[in-house]
Short mmCIF file of C-alpha atoms in Angstrom, two decimals:
data_model
loop_
_atom_site.label_atom_id
_atom_site.label_comp_id
_atom_site.label_asym_id
_atom_site.label_seq_id
_atom_site.Cartn_x
_atom_site.Cartn_y
_atom_site.Cartn_z
CA MET A 1409 107.16 -51.25 192.12
CA SER A 1410 107.29 -53.97 194.81
CA SER A 1411 105.96 -57.48 194.24
CA THR A 1412 103.28 -57.00 196.95
CA THR A 1413 101.99 -53.85 195.22
CA LYS A 1414 101.88 -55.67 191.89
CA THR A 1415 99.95 -58.55 193.47
CA ALA A 1416 97.44 -56.18 195.08
CA LEU A 1417 96.90 -54.33 191.78
CA ARG A 1418 96.42 -57.62 189.96
CA LEU A 1419 93.72 -58.70 192.42
CA ALA A 1420 91.96 -55.31 192.26
CA LEU A 1421 91.96 -55.21 188.45
CA THR A 1422 90.62 -58.75 188.23
CA TYR A 1423 87.81 -57.84 190.63
CA ILE A 1424 86.97 -54.65 188.70
CA VAL A 1425 86.86 -56.47 185.36
CA MET A 1426 84.73 -59.30 186.76
CA GLY A 1427 82.31 -56.87 188.42
CA SER A 1428 82.00 -54.69 185.31
CA LEU A 1429 81.26 -57.67 183.06
CA TRP A 1430 78.67 -58.98 185.50
CA ILE A 1431 76.90 -55.60 185.73
CA LEU A 1432 76.95 -55.07 181.96
CA PHE A 1433 75.68 -58.46 180.83
CA SER A 1434 73.78 -60.14 183.69
CA ASP A 1435 70.81 -57.70 183.61
CA ARG A 1436 70.54 -58.01 179.81
CA ALA A 1437 70.58 -61.79 180.04
CA LEU A 1438 67.74 -61.82 182.61
CA ALA A 1439 65.65 -59.37 180.54
CA LEU A 1440 65.90 -61.64 177.52
CA PHE A 1441 64.52 -64.71 179.31
CA VAL A 1442 62.22 -63.28 182.02
CA GLN A 1443 59.39 -60.83 181.31
CA ASP A 1444 57.45 -60.98 184.62
CA ALA A 1445 58.42 -58.04 186.86
CA ALA A 1446 57.95 -59.92 190.19
CA GLN A 1447 59.94 -62.92 189.00
CA LEU A 1448 62.59 -60.57 187.60
CA SER A 1449 62.92 -58.86 191.02
CA GLN A 1450 63.42 -62.21 192.75
CA LEU A 1451 66.02 -63.25 190.19
CA GLN A 1452 67.82 -59.93 190.61
CA THR A 1453 68.19 -60.69 194.33
CA ALA A 1454 69.44 -64.20 193.58
CA LYS A 1455 71.77 -62.73 190.99
CA GLY A 1456 73.24 -60.42 193.64
CA TRP A 1457 73.94 -63.33 195.98
CA ALA A 1458 75.45 -65.30 193.11
CA PHE A 1459 77.74 -62.37 192.37
CA VAL A 1460 78.90 -62.28 195.99
CA LEU A 1461 79.60 -66.06 195.97
CA LEU A 1462 81.37 -66.06 192.61
CA THR A 1463 83.53 -63.03 193.36
CA GLY A 1464 84.33 -64.45 196.82
CA LEU A 1465 85.43 -67.73 195.22
CA LEU A 1466 87.44 -65.84 192.61
CA PHE A 1467 89.10 -63.71 195.30
CA PHE A 1468 89.97 -66.87 197.29
CA VAL A 1469 91.62 -68.53 194.27
CA LEU A 1470 93.55 -65.42 193.27
CA ALA A 1471 94.62 -64.59 196.83
CA ARG A 1472 95.72 -68.17 197.50
CA ARG A 1473 97.80 -68.25 194.32
CA ALA A 1474 99.37 -64.86 195.10
CA LEU A 1475 100.16 -65.74 198.72
CA THR A 1476 101.62 -69.10 197.70
CA ARG A 1477 103.84 -67.34 195.18
CA GLU A 1478 104.93 -64.70 197.71
CA LEU A 1479 105.66 -67.39 200.31
CA ALA A 1480 107.78 -69.30 197.78
CA LEU A 1481 109.67 -66.13 196.92
CA SER A 1482 110.25 -65.36 200.59
CA GLU A 1483 111.61 -68.88 201.22
CA ARG A 1484 113.78 -69.24 198.12
CA ASP A 1485 116.79 -67.38 196.85
CA ALA A 1486 115.70 -65.80 193.57
CA LEU A 1487 118.95 -66.55 191.73
CA THR A 1488 119.57 -70.19 192.65
CA GLN A 1489 116.14 -71.31 193.94
CA LEU A 1490 117.85 -72.66 197.04
CA LEU A 1491 116.58 -71.82 200.51
CA ASN A 1492 117.47 -68.32 201.62
CA ARG A 1493 119.34 -67.68 204.87
CA HIS A 1494 116.22 -67.28 207.01
CA MET A 1495 114.56 -70.44 205.73
CA PHE A 1496 117.78 -72.45 205.86
CA ARG A 1497 118.14 -71.52 209.52
CA ARG A 1498 114.54 -72.63 210.17
CA GLU A 1499 115.04 -75.92 208.31
CA LEU A 1500 118.30 -76.50 210.17
CA ASP A 1501 116.39 -76.21 213.46
CA ASN A 1502 114.00 -78.90 212.19
CA GLU A 1503 116.91 -81.10 211.12
CA LEU A 1504 118.49 -80.77 214.57
CA ARG A 1505 115.23 -81.86 216.24
CA LEU A 1506 115.07 -84.90 213.96
CA ALA A 1507 118.72 -85.69 214.67
CA VAL A 1508 118.01 -85.65 218.41
CA GLN A 1509 114.96 -87.90 218.02
CA SER A 1510 116.78 -90.41 215.80
CA GLY A 1511 120.10 -90.25 217.62
CA GLU A 1512 121.91 -89.30 214.39
CA TYR A 1513 124.87 -87.03 213.91
CA LEU A 1514 124.44 -83.92 211.78
CA THR A 1515 127.11 -82.17 209.70
CA LEU A 1516 126.88 -78.54 208.63
CA LEU A 1517 128.99 -77.34 205.70
CA HIS A 1518 129.67 -73.65 204.99
CA LEU A 1519 131.03 -72.97 201.49
CA ASN A 1520 132.58 -69.83 200.02
CA MET A 1521 133.90 -69.25 196.48
CA ASP A 1522 137.53 -68.06 196.34
CA GLY A 1523 138.15 -64.66 194.75
CA PHE A 1524 134.53 -64.30 193.62
CA ARG A 1525 134.58 -60.52 193.93
CA GLN A 1526 137.41 -60.42 191.41
CA ILE A 1527 135.39 -62.54 188.97
CA ASN A 1528 132.47 -60.12 189.26
CA ASN A 1529 134.83 -57.17 188.70
CA THR A 1530 136.62 -58.62 185.69
CA ALA A 1531 134.08 -60.84 183.93
CA GLY A 1532 130.91 -59.03 185.03
CA GLN A 1533 128.05 -59.73 187.43
CA ALA A 1534 126.07 -61.69 184.83
CA VAL A 1535 128.93 -64.19 184.56
CA GLY A 1536 129.18 -64.37 188.34
CA ASP A 1537 125.45 -65.04 188.67
CA GLU A 1538 125.63 -67.83 186.10
CA LEU A 1539 128.53 -69.43 187.97
CA LEU A 1540 126.54 -69.31 191.23
CA ARG A 1541 123.62 -71.06 189.53
CA HIS A 1542 126.01 -73.81 188.45
CA VAL A 1543 127.33 -74.10 192.01
CA ALA A 1544 123.75 -74.57 193.23
CA ASP A 1545 123.26 -77.31 190.60
CA VAL A 1546 126.45 -79.05 191.77
CA LEU A 1547 125.22 -79.06 195.36
CA ARG A 1548 121.80 -80.39 194.37
CA ASP A 1549 123.38 -83.15 192.28
CA GLN A 1550 125.90 -84.08 194.97
CA PHE A 1551 123.45 -84.68 197.82
CA ASP A 1552 120.33 -86.79 198.23
CA THR A 1553 116.93 -85.44 199.18
CA ARG A 1554 117.71 -85.61 202.92
CA ALA A 1555 120.20 -82.75 202.58
CA VAL A 1556 119.08 -79.18 203.24
CA ILE A 1557 120.84 -76.71 200.95
CA GLY A 1558 120.76 -72.92 201.14
CA ARG A 1559 122.41 -69.81 199.79
CA LEU A 1560 123.30 -67.67 202.78
CA ALA A 1561 124.53 -64.55 200.96
CA GLY A 1562 126.52 -63.62 197.87
CA ASP A 1563 128.86 -66.53 197.12
CA GLU A 1564 128.22 -68.33 200.41
CA PHE A 1565 126.30 -71.61 200.58
CA ALA A 1566 125.39 -74.03 203.38
CA VAL A 1567 124.49 -77.71 203.44
CA SER A 1568 123.01 -79.69 206.34
CA LEU A 1569 123.52 -83.49 206.27
CA ARG A 1570 122.17 -86.04 208.73
CA GLY A 1571 123.83 -89.41 209.18
CA LEU A 1572 127.17 -88.58 207.52
CA ALA A 1573 130.05 -90.43 209.16
CA TRP A 1574 132.39 -87.70 210.40
CA ASP A 1575 135.47 -89.91 210.50
CA THR A 1576 135.18 -91.83 207.21
CA GLU A 1577 132.77 -90.10 204.82
CA LEU A 1578 133.19 -86.39 205.42
CA VAL A 1579 136.62 -85.69 203.89
CA PRO A 1580 135.88 -87.60 200.62
CA GLU A 1581 132.57 -85.70 200.43
CA LEU A 1582 134.30 -82.34 200.81
CA SER A 1583 136.94 -83.24 198.22
CA ALA A 1584 134.25 -84.35 195.76
CA ILE A 1585 132.34 -81.06 196.16
CA GLN A 1586 135.46 -78.96 195.62
CA GLN A 1587 136.51 -81.02 192.59
CA LYS A 1588 133.10 -80.65 190.93
CA ILE A 1589 132.99 -76.90 191.60
CA SER A 1590 136.47 -76.53 190.09
CA THR A 1591 135.24 -78.09 186.82
CA ILE A 1592 132.46 -75.52 186.31
CA ARG A 1593 133.00 -73.65 183.04
CA LEU A 1594 130.83 -71.32 180.96
CA PRO A 1595 131.10 -71.80 177.16
CA ALA A 1596 131.35 -68.03 176.62
CA HIS A 1597 134.05 -67.65 179.31
CA PRO A 1598 136.09 -70.88 179.35
CA SER A 1599 139.03 -69.27 181.17
CA VAL A 1600 136.92 -68.25 184.19
CA GLY A 1601 136.85 -70.97 186.84
CA LEU A 1602 136.01 -71.37 190.50
CA THR A 1603 137.62 -72.84 193.56
CA SER A 1604 135.99 -73.09 196.95
CA CYS A 1605 136.81 -73.18 200.64
CA ILE A 1606 134.65 -75.19 203.04
CA GLY A 1607 134.21 -75.16 206.81
CA ALA A 1608 132.50 -78.07 208.55
CA ALA A 1609 130.93 -78.35 212.00
CA HIS A 1610 129.48 -81.39 213.77
CA PHE A 1611 126.34 -81.75 215.90
CA PRO A 1612 126.28 -82.27 218.85
CA VAL A 1613 130.03 -81.88 219.41
CA ASP A 1614 130.53 -78.37 217.96
CA GLY A 1615 127.12 -76.85 218.68
CA LEU A 1616 123.74 -77.76 220.16
CA ASN A 1617 121.56 -75.37 218.16
CA SER A 1618 121.50 -73.77 214.73
CA LYS A 1619 123.10 -70.53 215.90
CA SER A 1620 126.12 -72.13 217.58
CA LEU A 1621 126.54 -74.72 214.81
CA MET A 1622 126.48 -72.09 212.06
CA ALA A 1623 128.97 -69.99 214.02
CA ALA A 1624 131.30 -73.00 214.34
CA ALA A 1625 131.09 -73.77 210.61
CA ALA A 1626 131.78 -70.11 209.81
CA LEU A 1627 134.89 -70.18 212.02
CA ALA A 1628 136.10 -73.34 210.28
CA LEU A 1629 135.50 -71.69 206.89
CA ASP A 1630 137.45 -68.62 207.99
CA GLU A 1631 140.33 -70.85 209.05
CA ALA A 1632 140.26 -72.63 205.67
CA LYS A 1633 140.40 -69.29 203.83
CA GLN A 1634 143.37 -68.23 205.91
CA HIS A 1635 145.33 -71.17 204.50
CA GLY A 1636 144.68 -70.35 200.83
CA VAL A 1637 142.33 -71.23 197.99
CA GLY A 1638 140.65 -74.62 197.69
CA GLU A 1639 141.07 -75.50 201.37
CA PHE A 1640 138.68 -77.09 203.85
CA ARG A 1641 138.79 -77.26 207.64
CA LEU A 1642 136.86 -79.18 210.29
CA TYR A 1643 135.93 -77.07 213.29
CA ASN A 1644 138.37 -76.99 216.18
CA GLN A 1645 137.58 -75.32 219.49
CA ASN A 1646 140.86 -73.42 219.32
CA TYR A 1647 139.50 -71.49 216.31
CA GLY A 1648 137.60 -69.20 218.68
CA ASP A 1649 140.85 -67.98 220.23
CA ASP A 1650 142.42 -67.64 216.77
CA VAL A 1651 139.50 -65.54 215.57
CA HIS A 1652 139.80 -63.22 218.58
CA SER A 1653 143.50 -62.72 217.81
CA ARG A 1654 142.72 -62.14 214.15
CA GLN A 1655 140.04 -59.58 214.95
CA GLN A 1656 142.50 -57.70 217.14
CA LEU A 1657 145.04 -57.87 214.33
CA ILE A 1658 142.48 -56.42 211.93
CA LEU A 1659 141.75 -53.53 214.30
CA ASP A 1660 145.46 -52.85 214.78
CA PHE A 1661 146.06 -52.96 211.05
CA LYS A 1662 143.24 -50.50 210.33
CA THR A 1663 144.78 -48.17 212.90
CA ALA A 1664 148.24 -48.54 211.34
CA LEU A 1665 146.83 -47.81 207.90
CA ALA A 1666 144.99 -44.72 209.12
CA GLU A 1667 147.88 -43.38 211.19
CA ASP A 1668 150.81 -44.04 208.83
CA GLY A 1669 151.94 -47.05 210.82
CA LEU A 1670 153.22 -48.84 207.70
CA SER A 1671 156.58 -48.30 206.05
CA VAL A 1672 158.39 -49.38 202.90
CA VAL A 1673 161.78 -50.97 202.31
CA TYR A 1674 163.78 -51.56 199.15
CA GLN A 1675 165.67 -54.64 197.96
CA PRO A 1676 168.22 -53.99 195.17
CA GLN A 1677 168.36 -56.11 192.01
CA ILE A 1678 171.72 -56.75 190.32
CA ASP A 1679 172.28 -56.96 186.56
CA CYS A 1680 174.27 -60.17 185.89
CA ARG A 1681 176.00 -58.74 182.80
CA THR A 1682 177.10 -55.30 184.04
CA ARG A 1683 177.05 -56.08 187.81
CA GLN A 1684 175.26 -52.74 188.26
CA ILE A 1685 172.12 -52.11 190.32
CA SER A 1686 169.31 -52.43 187.78
CA GLY A 1687 166.43 -51.54 190.07
CA VAL A 1688 164.76 -52.14 193.42
CA GLU A 1689 161.69 -54.00 194.56
CA VAL A 1690 159.53 -52.09 197.03
CA LEU A 1691 158.20 -54.09 199.98
CA VAL A 1692 155.78 -53.05 202.69
CA ARG A 1693 156.49 -53.51 206.41
CA TRP A 1694 154.35 -53.22 209.54
CA ILE A 1695 155.72 -52.91 213.06
CA ARG A 1696 153.00 -52.75 215.70
CA GLU A 1697 153.02 -50.20 218.49
CA ASP A 1698 154.38 -52.83 220.88
CA GLY A 1699 157.42 -53.20 218.60
CA VAL A 1700 156.45 -56.60 217.19
CA ALA A 1701 156.97 -56.93 213.43
CA VAL A 1702 154.07 -58.58 211.58
CA ARG A 1703 155.06 -60.62 208.54
CA PRO A 1704 153.62 -59.55 205.16
CA ASP A 1705 152.27 -63.07 204.58
CA GLN A 1706 150.09 -62.43 207.65
CA PHE A 1707 148.76 -58.94 207.03
CA ILE A 1708 148.57 -58.86 203.20
CA PRO A 1709 145.98 -61.70 203.02
CA LEU A 1710 144.19 -59.99 205.89
CA ALA A 1711 144.07 -56.71 203.95
CA GLU A 1712 142.73 -58.56 200.89
CA GLN A 1713 139.98 -60.25 202.86
CA GLN A 1714 138.96 -57.00 204.54
CA GLY A 1715 138.90 -55.03 201.28
CA MET A 1716 141.81 -52.80 202.37
CA ILE A 1717 144.47 -54.00 199.92
CA GLY A 1718 143.84 -51.07 197.55
CA LEU A 1719 144.71 -48.65 200.35
CA VAL A 1720 147.90 -50.61 201.07
CA THR A 1721 148.93 -50.56 197.41
CA ASP A 1722 148.26 -46.83 197.12
CA PHE A 1723 150.30 -46.16 200.26
CA VAL A 1724 153.26 -48.22 199.01
CA CYS A 1725 153.26 -46.50 195.62
CA ARG A 1726 152.98 -42.98 197.05
CA GLN A 1727 155.53 -43.53 199.80
CA ALA A 1728 158.10 -45.17 197.54
CA ILE A 1729 157.83 -42.48 194.86
CA GLN A 1730 158.11 -39.67 197.42
CA GLU A 1731 161.16 -41.20 199.13
CA LEU A 1732 162.98 -42.12 195.92
CA LYS A 1733 162.35 -38.71 194.36
CA ALA A 1734 163.50 -36.92 197.51
CA ALA A 1735 166.70 -39.00 197.45
CA LYS A 1736 167.13 -38.21 193.73
CA LEU A 1737 167.43 -41.89 192.87
CA LEU A 1738 164.37 -42.44 190.70
CA GLY A 1739 164.93 -42.50 186.95
CA SER A 1740 168.67 -41.84 187.15
CA VAL A 1741 170.53 -44.03 189.62
CA LEU A 1742 167.61 -46.46 189.66
CA PRO A 1743 166.21 -46.97 186.16
CA ARG A 1744 163.38 -49.17 187.42
CA VAL A 1745 161.22 -49.53 190.55
CA SER A 1746 159.16 -52.70 190.99
CA LEU A 1747 155.86 -52.47 192.85
CA ASN A 1748 153.70 -55.47 193.76
CA ILE A 1749 150.04 -55.54 192.75
CA SER A 1750 147.60 -57.80 194.58
CA ALA A 1751 145.20 -59.92 192.56
CA MET A 1752 142.42 -57.92 194.28
CA ASP A 1753 143.93 -54.74 192.78
CA PHE A 1754 143.98 -56.22 189.33
CA ASN A 1755 140.47 -55.72 187.93
CA GLY A 1756 140.64 -54.62 184.33
CA THR A 1757 139.90 -51.08 183.23
CA GLU A 1758 139.55 -49.80 186.80
CA SER A 1759 143.15 -50.86 187.53
CA LEU A 1760 144.35 -49.06 184.43
CA LYS A 1761 142.66 -45.76 185.34
CA ARG A 1762 143.76 -46.01 188.94
CA PHE A 1763 147.45 -46.59 188.31
CA VAL A 1764 147.66 -44.05 185.49
CA CYS A 1765 146.14 -41.37 187.74
CA LEU A 1766 148.22 -42.40 190.75
CA PHE A 1767 151.59 -41.97 189.04
CA ALA A 1768 150.49 -38.96 186.97
CA ASP A 1769 149.75 -37.13 190.24
CA HIS A 1770 153.38 -37.68 191.31
CA GLU A 1771 154.86 -36.66 187.94
CA VAL A 1772 156.55 -39.99 187.39
CA GLU A 1773 157.51 -41.41 184.00
CA PRO A 1774 155.58 -44.68 183.56
CA SER A 1775 158.69 -46.30 182.05
CA TRP A 1776 160.38 -46.04 185.46
CA ILE A 1777 157.62 -48.11 187.07
CA GLN A 1778 157.34 -51.88 186.87
CA LEU A 1779 154.14 -53.45 188.17
CA GLU A 1780 154.48 -57.01 189.44
CA ILE A 1781 151.47 -59.32 189.38
CA THR A 1782 151.59 -62.95 190.41
CA GLU A 1783 151.29 -65.72 187.85
CA THR A 1784 148.33 -67.15 189.78
CA ALA A 1785 146.40 -63.86 189.46
CA VAL A 1786 147.02 -63.86 185.70
CA MET A 1787 145.89 -67.47 185.34
CA ASN A 1788 142.66 -66.85 187.27
CA ASN A 1789 141.42 -64.64 184.43
CA VAL A 1790 143.66 -64.89 181.38
CA GLU A 1791 141.59 -62.85 178.92
CA GLY A 1792 140.89 -60.07 181.41
CA SER A 1793 144.56 -60.01 182.44
CA ILE A 1794 145.77 -59.70 178.87
CA SER A 1795 143.43 -56.77 178.22
CA ALA A 1796 144.42 -54.94 181.42
CA LEU A 1797 148.14 -55.57 180.92
CA GLN A 1798 147.99 -54.32 177.35
CA GLY A 1799 146.39 -51.11 178.57
CA LEU A 1800 149.14 -50.61 181.14
CA ARG A 1801 151.83 -51.30 178.54
CA GLU A 1802 150.30 -48.76 176.15
CA HIS A 1803 150.71 -46.14 178.88
CA GLY A 1804 154.38 -47.02 179.21
CA PHE A 1805 154.44 -49.15 182.37
CA GLN A 1806 156.66 -52.21 182.52
CA ILE A 1807 155.06 -55.49 183.59
CA SER A 1808 156.59 -58.40 185.52
CA VAL A 1809 155.05 -61.80 186.29
CA ASP A 1810 155.95 -62.55 189.91
CA ASP A 1811 156.35 -66.01 191.52
CA PHE A 1812 156.69 -67.54 188.07
CA GLY A 1813 156.56 -71.32 188.00
CA THR A 1814 153.78 -71.69 190.58
CA GLY A 1815 150.75 -70.93 188.40
CA TYR A 1816 150.91 -73.60 185.69
CA SER A 1817 150.94 -71.17 182.78
CA SER A 1818 151.74 -72.50 179.33
CA LEU A 1819 154.19 -71.24 176.74
CA SER A 1820 151.36 -70.34 174.37
CA MET A 1821 149.69 -68.25 177.11
CA LEU A 1822 152.98 -66.59 178.03
CA ARG A 1823 153.51 -65.52 174.41
CA ARG A 1824 150.25 -63.57 174.57
CA LEU A 1825 151.11 -61.61 177.70
CA PRO A 1826 152.58 -58.11 177.16
CA VAL A 1827 155.25 -58.55 179.84
CA GLN A 1828 158.95 -57.71 179.94
CA GLU A 1829 160.09 -59.82 182.90
CA LEU A 1830 159.61 -63.11 184.71
CA LYS A 1831 160.54 -63.47 188.37
CA ILE A 1832 161.46 -67.04 189.24
CA ASP A 1833 159.82 -68.00 192.51
CA GLN A 1834 162.32 -68.40 195.34
CA SER A 1835 160.96 -71.88 196.14
CA PHE A 1836 162.80 -73.08 192.99
CA ILE A 1837 165.99 -71.17 193.86
CA ARG A 1838 166.31 -72.40 197.45
CA ASP A 1839 167.77 -75.86 196.70
CA ILE A 1840 169.79 -75.23 193.55
CA PRO A 1841 172.29 -76.41 192.46
CA HIS A 1842 171.80 -79.52 194.63
CA ASP A 1843 168.19 -80.45 193.77
CA HIS A 1844 168.02 -81.97 190.29
CA ASN A 1845 164.31 -81.19 189.76
CA ASP A 1846 164.65 -77.53 190.77
CA CYS A 1847 167.69 -77.16 188.53
CA SER A 1848 165.71 -78.54 185.59
CA ILE A 1849 162.79 -76.19 186.26
CA VAL A 1850 165.03 -73.12 186.52
CA ARG A 1851 166.95 -74.02 183.35
CA THR A 1852 163.65 -74.47 181.48
CA ILE A 1853 162.32 -71.09 182.66
CA LEU A 1854 165.55 -69.34 181.71
CA ALA A 1855 165.63 -70.95 178.25
CA MET A 1856 161.97 -70.12 177.64
CA SER A 1857 162.47 -66.51 178.74
CA ALA A 1858 165.49 -66.11 176.49
CA ALA A 1859 163.52 -67.47 173.52
CA LEU A 1860 160.75 -64.91 174.17
CA GLY A 1861 163.19 -62.05 174.78
CA LEU A 1862 162.15 -61.55 178.41
CA ARG A 1863 164.27 -60.51 181.38
CA THR A 1864 164.52 -63.00 184.22
CA VAL A 1865 164.98 -62.14 187.87
CA ALA A 1866 165.84 -64.88 190.37
CA GLU A 1867 164.58 -63.91 193.82
CA GLY A 1868 165.78 -65.40 197.06
CA VAL A 1869 169.44 -65.82 196.01
CA GLU A 1870 171.40 -66.39 199.22
CA THR A 1871 174.57 -68.31 198.34
CA ASP A 1872 177.50 -68.11 195.93
CA ALA A 1873 176.56 -71.54 194.57
CA GLN A 1874 173.06 -70.36 193.67
CA ALA A 1875 174.43 -67.20 192.03
CA ALA A 1876 177.03 -69.19 190.05
CA PHE A 1877 174.40 -71.59 188.72
CA LEU A 1878 172.14 -68.72 187.63
CA LEU A 1879 175.02 -66.85 185.98
CA GLU A 1880 176.04 -69.99 184.13
CA HIS A 1881 172.54 -70.38 182.69
CA VAL A 1882 172.24 -66.72 181.73
CA CYS A 1883 169.77 -65.36 184.26
CA THR A 1884 169.36 -61.62 183.63
CA GLU A 1885 169.18 -60.30 187.20
CA LEU A 1886 169.61 -61.55 190.76
CA GLN A 1887 167.88 -60.49 193.96
CA GLY A 1888 168.38 -61.80 197.47
CA TYR A 1889 170.32 -61.73 200.73
CA ARG A 1890 173.50 -62.72 198.89
CA PHE A 1891 173.63 -59.10 197.65
CA ALA A 1892 171.41 -57.04 199.92
CA ARG A 1893 168.55 -57.37 202.37
CA PRO A 1894 165.48 -55.14 202.13
CA MET A 1895 166.38 -51.76 203.65
CA PRO A 1896 164.86 -48.33 204.39
CA ILE A 1897 165.58 -45.39 202.11
CA ALA A 1898 168.55 -44.00 204.12
CA ASP A 1899 170.29 -47.37 204.09
CA LEU A 1900 169.53 -47.75 200.39
CA GLU A 1901 171.28 -44.46 199.64
CA ALA A 1902 174.35 -45.59 201.60
CA PHE A 1903 174.32 -49.04 199.97
CA ILE A 1904 174.16 -47.59 196.45
CA ALA A 1905 177.03 -45.20 197.16
CA THR A 1906 179.20 -47.99 198.60
CA TYR A 1907 178.30 -50.47 195.87
CA ARG A 1908 179.02 -48.03 193.03
CA ALA A 1909 182.34 -47.05 194.59
CA ALA A 1910 183.36 -50.70 194.94
#
């Protein structure tokens, strides 16, 4: 039942009760005190008018209270009690008029929580709602009463500030907001945290009305999100051209996904002890119709933002299994195939069901499949990750932590993860053995992995010096251009035949 229907019923019931009580008791009260028939008739008339006045006054009070409540509900976001999108836009128009009259600058901030959909999927919507309430509290505490704050939709917020110095005060303000949001924790879910991206636009430079200013802030936010989590960007007029290019890229990518425009390649991994090929990592490639190759670090984040990453993952898994089975490599020549999982794919029990069904449909032994998830994705939701990984392990899948060393995981956390392999991020491999700090990090990772009985794969190995250092410190497997570049299935077959013969 809608709130307006409830309000109308409440008013009607109040009127019915009031009228019934008046009819039942007013005549009896008059009869007790007045015996004269003529006087009683006059009083009955006066009593009727009194009823009209009293019920009219009652209706006014009740209607005013109900309309005030409905107006408040229509202006405020029910979850956070901030202004909703419509009212924020109206208040922003007022703020712009005041800024013109006073000659002040006005700054508009557009905030978005990083990976919030994943938090809702893994920790639950109730946890997500509580986090959003805390974000609203942070914004209220951060700004004085002159700021206008609203919740635009979902995990998006906006703040309008008059008089903020764009050149000296804005960046510290943005950093302070992001730092406070990053400290939000719920006692029942201490491992679930937030980071935020912010876009900022400036009146009158970036827009002369609320519509153009909000569009500019949204473009700046989009640019911040393109550069990763916890970023902020100030609007630049070039962003409009970038957005047009990005929209075209999105359309082209959707077409490629629908029309089998993607392909997969395979990069062999070499066992340091036996010198045999221990497995391959499957990588996705996209070459546009004009022949231009689009880098994965461009289209994978795009697919995640557009909610298409699940389709990409499913395509890679299906295509790789079909090609490797047709070449009779899977499970015999290649004991292990590594497939990358996006953080957006990794959402607890749904991930488990999805991957189990996916590989069961292709009659693949789970022990042949290794699922790689980044350390950062694990750290974003440790408890949920442990539960999901344990489920995958129980079904026989192997688990690898990719890009290890970039996510600040601890030894105690690592001991809890049901994984069999750590992949050392290539940023640490690039400058060994010449960079002392990178050498120390790699040695520490290798020693820690050995103590926990985990395989280690060094990715991005390109030189003999790098390979020699890793062999000396007992790395389990090597992967990189020093041995083989990523290659299509026909080239992989030829490479394996040549390598085994040699």
